[in-house]
Amino acid sequence: MQLLKFLPGAALLVPSVAFSQQPQHRQILQIVDQHAAHFSATSKTIWEYAELGYQETKSSALLRRELETAGFQVQSPVADEPTAFVATYGQGAPVIAILGEFDALPGLSQAASPDRSPITTGAPGHACGHNLLGSGAALAAVALKEYMQQNHVTGTLRYYGTPAEEGGDGKVYMLRAGLFRDVDVVLQWHPDSENIIENGGMLAMNSARFLFHGVAAHAAMAPERGRSALDAVMLMGSGIEFLREHIPSNSRIHYIITNGGAAPNIVPDTAELYLYARNPSLPVLGDVWNRILKIGQGAALMTETTLEVKDVGGTANVLPNDALAKVAQRNLEEVGGYRYTADEKHFAEELQKSLPPGGAGDLDSTALIQPLRPPDPNAAAASTDVGDVSWNFPTIGFETATFVPGVAAHTWQAAASAGMTIGHKGMIIAAKAIAITGADLFSDPQLVSAAKTDFQRQLKGRTYASVIPAGQTPPLDYRNK
Amino acid sequence: MQLLKFLPGAALLVPSVAFSQQPQHRQILQIVDQHAAHFSATSKTIWEYAELGYQETKSSALLRRELETAGFQVQSPVADEPTAFVATYGQGAPVIAILGEFDALPGLSQAASPDRSPITTGAPGHACGHNLLGSGAALAAVALKEYMQQNHVTGTLRYYGTPAEEGGDGKVYMLRAGLFRDVDVVLQWHPDSENIIENGGMLAMNSARFLFHGVAAHAAMAPERGRSALDAVMLMGSGIEFLREHIPSNSRIHYIITNGGAAPNIVPDTAELYLYARNPSLPVLGDVWNRILKIGQGAALMTETTLEVKDVGGTANVLPNDALAKVAQRNLEEVGGYRYTADEKHFAEELQKSLPPGGAGDLDSTALIQPLRPPDPNAAAASTDVGDVSWNFPTIGFETATFVPGVAAHTWQAAASAGMTIGHKGMIIAAKAIAITGADLFSDPQLVSAAKTDFQRQLKGRTYASVIPAGQTPPLDYRNK
Amino acid sequence: MQLLKFLPGAALLVPSVAFSQQPQHRQILQIVDQHAAHFSATSKTIWEYAELGYQETKSSALLRRELETAGFQVQSPVADEPTAFVATYGQGAPVIAILGEFDALPGLSQAASPDRSPITTGAPGHACGHNLLGSGAALAAVALKEYMQQNHVTGTLRYYGTPAEEGGDGKVYMLRAGLFRDVDVVLQWHPDSENIIENGGMLAMNSARFLFHGVAAHAAMAPERGRSALDAVMLMGSGIEFLREHIPSNSRIHYIITNGGAAPNIVPDTAELYLYARNPSLPVLGDVWNRILKIGQGAALMTETTLEVKDVGGTANVLPNDALAKVAQRNLEEVGGYRYTADEKHFAEELQKSLPPGGAGDLDSTALIQPLRPPDPNAAAASTDVGDVSWNFPTIGFETATFVPGVAAHTWQAAASAGMTIGHKGMIIAAKAIAITGADLFSDPQLVSAAKTDFQRQLKGRTYASVIPAGQTPPLDYRNK
Amino acid sequence: MQLLKFLPGAALLVPSVAFSQQPQHRQILQIVDQHAAHFSATSKTIWEYAELGYQETKSSALLRRELETAGFQVQSPVADEPTAFVATYGQGAPVIAILGEFDALPGLSQAASPDRSPITTGAPGHACGHNLLGSGAALAAVALKEYMQQNHVTGTLRYYGTPAEEGGDGKVYMLRAGLFRDVDVVLQWHPDSENIIENGGMLAMNSARFLFHGVAAHAAMAPERGRSALDAVMLMGSGIEFLREHIPSNSRIHYIITNGGAAPNIVPDTAELYLYARNPSLPVLGDVWNRILKIGQGAALMTETTLEVKDVGGTANVLPNDALAKVAQRNLEEVGGYRYTADEKHFAEELQKSLPPGGAGDLDSTALIQPLRPPDPNAAAASTDVGDVSWNFPTIGFETATFVPGVAAHTWQAAASAGMTIGHKGMIIAAKAIAITGADLFSDPQLVSAAKTDFQRQLKGRTYASVIPAGQTPPLDYRNK
């Protein structure tokens, strides 16, 4: 990683301030650099595994092995999730957690190439960069542990191996299993196309499969004897569309049809619609969800079918933590961004040709750190089970430029970037920022205390309640069609 | 009316058999001919009035006056219907009823012209020929009464002035008021484009206004606060469309939207869908109706609105009576059809040019009587409150060629035909057939008895139940938007 | 098979007339009886194979082997269909064809048990009894061939092994390949729950996959960038529902959704609706089909997606042949029905318990032959590629009681019946009726000539055009999802 | 109006600063106070007239009379709008325009009572407070004119009487007629429930009636012959609902059905959907509008109907003007808010009981001036033809607390407030702020110049194009159903 001396045209952005590094930070950054190539290779291996949620057998094993080798004690499996684990170093307060994810996305197989080239058509791919996420978090943990050991820092460092972030909500069940019980502060990061602090935001989400049961009949000879489950799905879909106008416009509802009937000449006796709903606010989401349930019931009533709602999962929005955000921003600026080599620049330019008009971002922006932004409840966003963690413990997130500027997550372009040096460079920045922030937390009890105070302020007296019904077990087969 | 000597090419049809008239029939036919011009003029006056259902003030008064002048005792108003009446001649058994209707249809104003020429655009018109129906039935009643008086025939002859056949179900409330209590046999006719006996058939029908209540809101500033009654109407409509495949395909459901919101920038807090459902079978209709109600409820559930079902009316299908049909067929054949004058033929040819391709019927067919056909439950058909009468008393119907062959009821072409000599000629044939059939019933107790026996057979032990809820009063304002 | 002496209560049905058998018929019936057990076993083996359309490798091979062993010359594969074949015996005129089918239905695996017991859940099953169809036709062919050989009958006997009747339209491509070129008369049969002649009827059918292409986008972060192919499918479905009211009510349209999106959080860039449309009349079907295409185009226009119509297949309705029907009826009556053993009766009674209320038929009716019925264009019906054959050659069909009375085709109950002795008994009746009708055709040139005359009369000058576009090849993979 | 000495708890709001009034401002405020009672009465009279757009005959005449009496020269009618007028005082530069509106809203008749009490059920009412708007603007104009006369101020003062703001877009046609040609700055105000500067914002809007033409048919006897225009409306509506997800979520689309068929038993040959679409950005709105047109075309294609798009009207968003906003804010603060009397407070408290939970605002807030807020493109908003003015000339707007806090425009509660002293007090504040801002503009050429500079900056080189097609005339009958 190059440090930047001169940044023309960066008036609106914050240049890196590497020159002001504290000595202990400098030590940690050096440790990270020593392990960087190794964990880049780890990330590449997981990128090649490209395992779907709750099926990350090899990816989880690889990360566990790395952490064990580095001296962590690993507990696995946990929380009834075969691929979840907790790796611990040290003891006593404070307890600082680093989150690691490693699941891939279906259908997004892609070579590390700037044009659309699936390795295996239809196979999964790391289009959200979780190969980098889990490996970068491990790199941070390993470096921080070395630093703690070398400097006799007391406290507990934990790496949480959290499966199935993409819709399987692995962290929620780990929370329920009490695995975070004694945590003081949570650090996490996510691949992105810019270097920025993620202080809260994201959308609370709920999801379910709406399975309708009807009565089959020969569709040509006796359609009047049938009660079509597909009709119910169609009418539920229409009902959802009519709902859109009459809910807060920062909501999101989207669905697919996972069972649309077996054969045209048979009135379908089962049909299924799989739906996500989201809103920045958990209570608003609750209201919207109740109305979605009514729409499903109405569709069943209209068609003389019955409705079975199969809850899949859901997450809270991410609570901000201004105390942590301030430190995180400072540290990310201290670490600074990075610049492309000529080859990387060529790769990025080629890849940007596949983006929609106006979609390409400034390639020089990878060298910059974005200023801290206030949360915008209307901003388009995704959802993450980090949200549930953030409602229970002070949490802060980093995002770094692992994707070519302008590339969105969940695209083949993201998978391509995540499999080569651009992704690796972004990952290393994240590892560094996490590691020095962890060191700050271990060395400064007031920082931990301020984080906790701000956490209570953000809660505003509200209490956390997961959208996932109590007693539900991890949906280990949610990726099987 | 000309008697026909020679009918080339009528192999499949039954020519008139005027030469075989019984003496008493011949006497009646002469009386009808004497009054024919007068009642043709009456029909023309009612055609000009063109009054909608329950608003037939002038039309009803004119017919009452004619019957009073002819010596009937008139009771009016009856059954809480201002334009309903009962005109009676004679006393004792048997009691023979003739039904008369006189309501027009909205929006079908039309001159007696072979091209589309509304008298007043948007105004009502006699597109179902009820101006002929009421006048022709009166002509039959007056002629039969004269014949009875001249020949000292005992028994009771009644003319029922029945309003609002087109959706207002005037006869149902007259039945409920007990006005038919002592009737033995009911004779009725309807304008058509051919001469034929209508022995049962038609569709049982139910209808209601589905009025949804929601919550208004500014549609741009706070659509999320609104609960759209129009959304409920839209979803109910969609639900109905999905229902079509899964009910017996000889059903009919059709609807309009009578309230679709007040202004685009206000989320509608009321909206209304007005629906008819029909099936040849009353019980099947009942099943279909229950499913329509569920669809309405489902739409309300989906949209957080409430549903108010306002029953409008409904009718039974028409029960056949084979005993009466046999006599009616014989008598209609005895009366025979009629031929166009050169002017009428020119009118008919011009008018037929406006019919869809293949829609024009054979102009010579007005001279013929169609053979008696078995009822076909899949045949397309309309509905009539004659149906309810037919479930209570032996009933038979005549149809005569008052419309140019190929012309359907409820079209401007029907209104045009009903306002000129083609309509009048058809009407006179109907009057003659009714009158001589009435004479047969007065003179032949066995015929009345056979009609009653067949009536019981057709009921098959079923008991009549109107689809209109008990206690409902006539919807006198159903034609006010 | 027992001949019936006494049939109480069969006033409306035609008892068998076995006593009047002609000597040559008697000889053939004996030959059929000799081979009956063997071909029952063949049918059972094919029932166990339960192979889907165009995948009937083992079933086709087994039937080919049987026919080769019996002395037929077998040509295979033909018409670019790996499982199609033609087996020929004899030479010269007339050429009499017997049709054999052997494909199973997806998802209807069922043991020969009177309660719902899939052998393998989700696997195919012979719910249309084509295991009996192909084997029974082979039994008829083998018996007729023996009879011809023994009696030096001249002429050509052909067995057409026709794959993929269930939606794959195997016969249409065999017709196009010229394999029927010199045929004089076609005999076929189908399993049913009563013994009856199928003289025409069935529905002309067309089918296609409507594949929409849109633009993917993250459904939470940038739904406005997506163009949803699923929206197009939903709107096309709605459009179809609105169409139902405005096409002839003896039409049938039914569809499923074969691709409803990949993941809820991705705006679907492909989605697919798979649709069948049917009508008794080919030209009416053509009109309906054009309107369906417009609905698909309208849905694409509405959603800024593009539509790819992938024609799957289609069939003509079955033309009647009154000359053949008369002979077929007489011969089926001559063969007569059959009676259940006590075990079979018990099986049938148990199985009938699973039928909907009122759905169970009279168990004694298997002993009877239904009277010849006129075709009813409004009757509910399925479709078959026999229809296309019937538009090219005089064709007649038999149906026999292989299913327990009240059981409909395409149900597990049908699959259960087809796998045990009830199915076998019905199959043997069909084989007998076909064989003696074939013998009649070989011995009576006037009968062949009358069949051809009636064929021309039924065509009414119309010329056959398949609904499958010219140049299309057999959809060999239509059963792969 | 009371001046406020002490405002506890107003930390976030700006108290009035009446004590710092400049002398010339003080003079104007006194003149306004002298005329305040008179123009309050004028507003009450117009409130009673409650005339709909383009039908404001009496309201327009009353305002013209007031302005003529006060010494303005009145030109009327103008721009082919019978109720539009321009009133002018003075001559030469600068030309300062004040806008006046006076149209009511359908169906919102309401007494000046805190509970729902229509004066005439279903009649129009001043639920947007335009009775106050037009009168208050006239009060400002009259006072400013007196001040100019007394102080020999040069320049031109114009009052534009602009009809049919509510959907009729009166100002757009007045712009096209060149009536604003020489204007330098435009001042306007609008009733609201708080005192605040409206610096830009609002939504660009387009609207049209989508009239479908089909083919009528008897819905029971021959529905297959009909092509339902209502089906097209239903499918267009559904298409719109599916569109919502895939356009920017700060868009608004809403529609009603203005013709949903004539009678249930007739397949509707005409049906109409009346739709508004809005977005903060004119170009985005243009994109959305094109997609709406496609949806209409798709619905026509699906139903074999034809579509006639009848453009009704549309407006631009309101461009901000920061130079004017600064002055306006200062002046509004100088004027200050007002306090309720005990009676008014009682009225307000009673009325707030009818608001939804959480909807009631702080009654003391009428005494405060809100701080100047930056425009928020995601904020819910309405549309106004002031937008089109603002794209042509520097424009600034005031809003004052004429409605009880928490009351939204277009509700009966707004109409109630607008008809009594609460409305009058708010109106007087607006008149004062406009009048002193006008005086500032007349006295300070640099202010006019700064306004023009900022206007050009806001345009960003874009050129104005109305969404209303060129050549369209004012839709004078748009309020006739």
mmCIF file of C-alpha atoms in Angstrom, chain A residues 219 223-228 230-232 234-236 238-239 242-243 245-249 267 290-291 294-304, chain B residues 219 223-228 230-232 234-236 238-239 242-243 245-249 267 290-291 294-304:
data_model
loop_
_atom_site.group_PDB
_atom_site.id
_atom_site.type_symbol
_atom_site.label_atom_id
_atom_site.label_comp_id
_atom_site.label_asym_id
_atom_site.label_seq_id
_atom_site.Cartn_x
_atom_site.Cartn_y
_atom_site.Cartn_z
ATOM 1 C CA ALA A 219 -57.145 -27.565 -16.023
ATOM 2 C CA PRO A 223 -60.945 -26.253 -13.883
ATOM 3 C CA GLU A 224 -64.020 -25.444 -11.809
ATOM 4 C CA ARG A 225 -63.047 -28.196 -9.394
ATOM 5 C CA GLY A 226 -59.632 -26.676 -8.805
ATOM 6 C CA ARG A 227 -58.655 -24.039 -6.289
ATOM 7 C CA SER A 228 -55.517 -22.496 -7.699
ATOM 8 C CA LEU A 230 -51.040 -19.908 -8.195
ATOM 9 C CA ASP A 231 -54.041 -17.602 -8.397
ATOM 10 C CA ALA A 232 -53.428 -16.827 -4.736
ATOM 11 C CA MET A 234 -50.768 -13.807 -8.369
ATOM 12 C CA LEU A 235 -53.327 -11.938 -6.276
ATOM 13 C CA MET A 236 -50.957 -11.615 -3.347
ATOM 14 C CA SER A 238 -50.955 -7.682 -7.048
ATOM 15 C CA GLY A 239 -51.964 -6.809 -3.515
ATOM 16 C CA PHE A 242 -51.183 -1.824 -4.542
ATOM 17 C CA LEU A 243 -49.680 -1.578 -1.057
ATOM 18 C CA GLU A 245 -48.318 3.621 -2.579
ATOM 19 C CA HIS A 246 -49.668 3.461 0.933
ATOM 20 C CA ILE A 247 -46.597 2.743 3.019
ATOM 21 C CA PRO A 248 -43.693 5.095 3.755
ATOM 22 C CA SER A 249 -41.794 5.495 0.516
ATOM 23 C CA VAL A 267 -54.558 -26.424 -11.550
ATOM 24 C CA ASN A 290 -48.653 -6.911 9.322
ATOM 25 C CA ARG A 291 -50.186 -5.477 6.206
ATOM 26 C CA LYS A 294 -53.177 -9.396 5.601
ATOM 27 C CA ILE A 295 -52.591 -9.328 1.867
ATOM 28 C CA GLY A 296 -51.573 -12.967 1.963
ATOM 29 C CA GLN A 297 -54.651 -13.836 3.973
ATOM 30 C CA GLY A 298 -56.820 -11.839 1.616
ATOM 31 C CA ALA A 299 -55.393 -13.685 -1.363
ATOM 32 C CA ALA A 300 -56.175 -17.001 0.321
ATOM 33 C CA LEU A 301 -59.708 -15.867 1.102
ATOM 34 C CA MET A 302 -60.232 -14.744 -2.490
ATOM 35 C CA THR A 303 -59.174 -18.072 -3.926
ATOM 36 C CA GLU A 304 -60.432 -20.552 -1.333
ATOM 37 C CA ALA B 219 -52.135 11.477 -2.524
ATOM 38 C CA PRO B 223 -50.295 8.654 0.505
ATOM 39 C CA GLU B 224 -49.053 6.383 3.299
ATOM 40 C CA ARG B 225 -51.779 7.763 5.537
ATOM 41 C CA GLY B 226 -54.506 6.795 3.088
ATOM 42 C CA ARG B 227 -56.315 3.500 2.789
ATOM 43 C CA SER B 228 -57.575 3.431 -0.760
ATOM 44 C CA LEU B 230 -60.248 2.265 -5.066
ATOM 45 C CA ASP B 231 -57.383 -0.162 -4.467
ATOM 46 C CA ALA B 232 -59.957 -2.485 -2.924
ATOM 47 C CA MET B 234 -59.221 -2.821 -8.282
ATOM 48 C CA LEU B 235 -58.207 -5.902 -6.330
ATOM 49 C CA MET B 236 -61.776 -7.165 -6.106
ATOM 50 C CA SER B 238 -58.778 -8.736 -10.318
ATOM 51 C CA GLY B 239 -60.020 -11.378 -7.905
ATOM 52 C CA PHE B 242 -59.078 -15.018 -11.445
ATOM 53 C CA LEU B 243 -62.330 -16.632 -10.307
ATOM 54 C CA GLU B 245 -61.495 -20.101 -14.607
ATOM 55 C CA HIS B 246 -62.644 -21.913 -11.515
ATOM 56 C CA ILE B 247 -66.413 -21.723 -11.749
ATOM 57 C CA PRO B 248 -68.682 -23.568 -14.184
ATOM 58 C CA SER B 249 -68.085 -21.997 -17.567
ATOM 59 C CA VAL B 267 -56.661 8.817 -1.858
ATOM 60 C CA ASN B 290 -70.477 -16.883 -1.875
ATOM 61 C CA ARG B 291 -67.117 -16.896 -3.580
ATOM 62 C CA LYS B 294 -65.154 -13.797 -0.217
ATOM 63 C CA ILE B 295 -63.313 -11.945 -2.957
ATOM 64 C CA GLY B 296 -64.804 -8.688 -1.768
ATOM 65 C CA GLN B 297 -63.834 -9.470 1.809
ATOM 66 C CA GLY B 298 -60.352 -10.445 0.694
ATOM 67 C CA ALA B 299 -59.957 -7.151 -1.135
ATOM 68 C CA ALA B 300 -60.994 -5.268 1.991
ATOM 69 C CA LEU B 301 -58.547 -7.275 4.098
ATOM 70 C CA MET B 302 -55.747 -6.592 1.625
ATOM 71 C CA THR B 303 -56.292 -2.843 1.699
ATOM 72 C CA GLU B 304 -57.357 -2.211 5.294
#
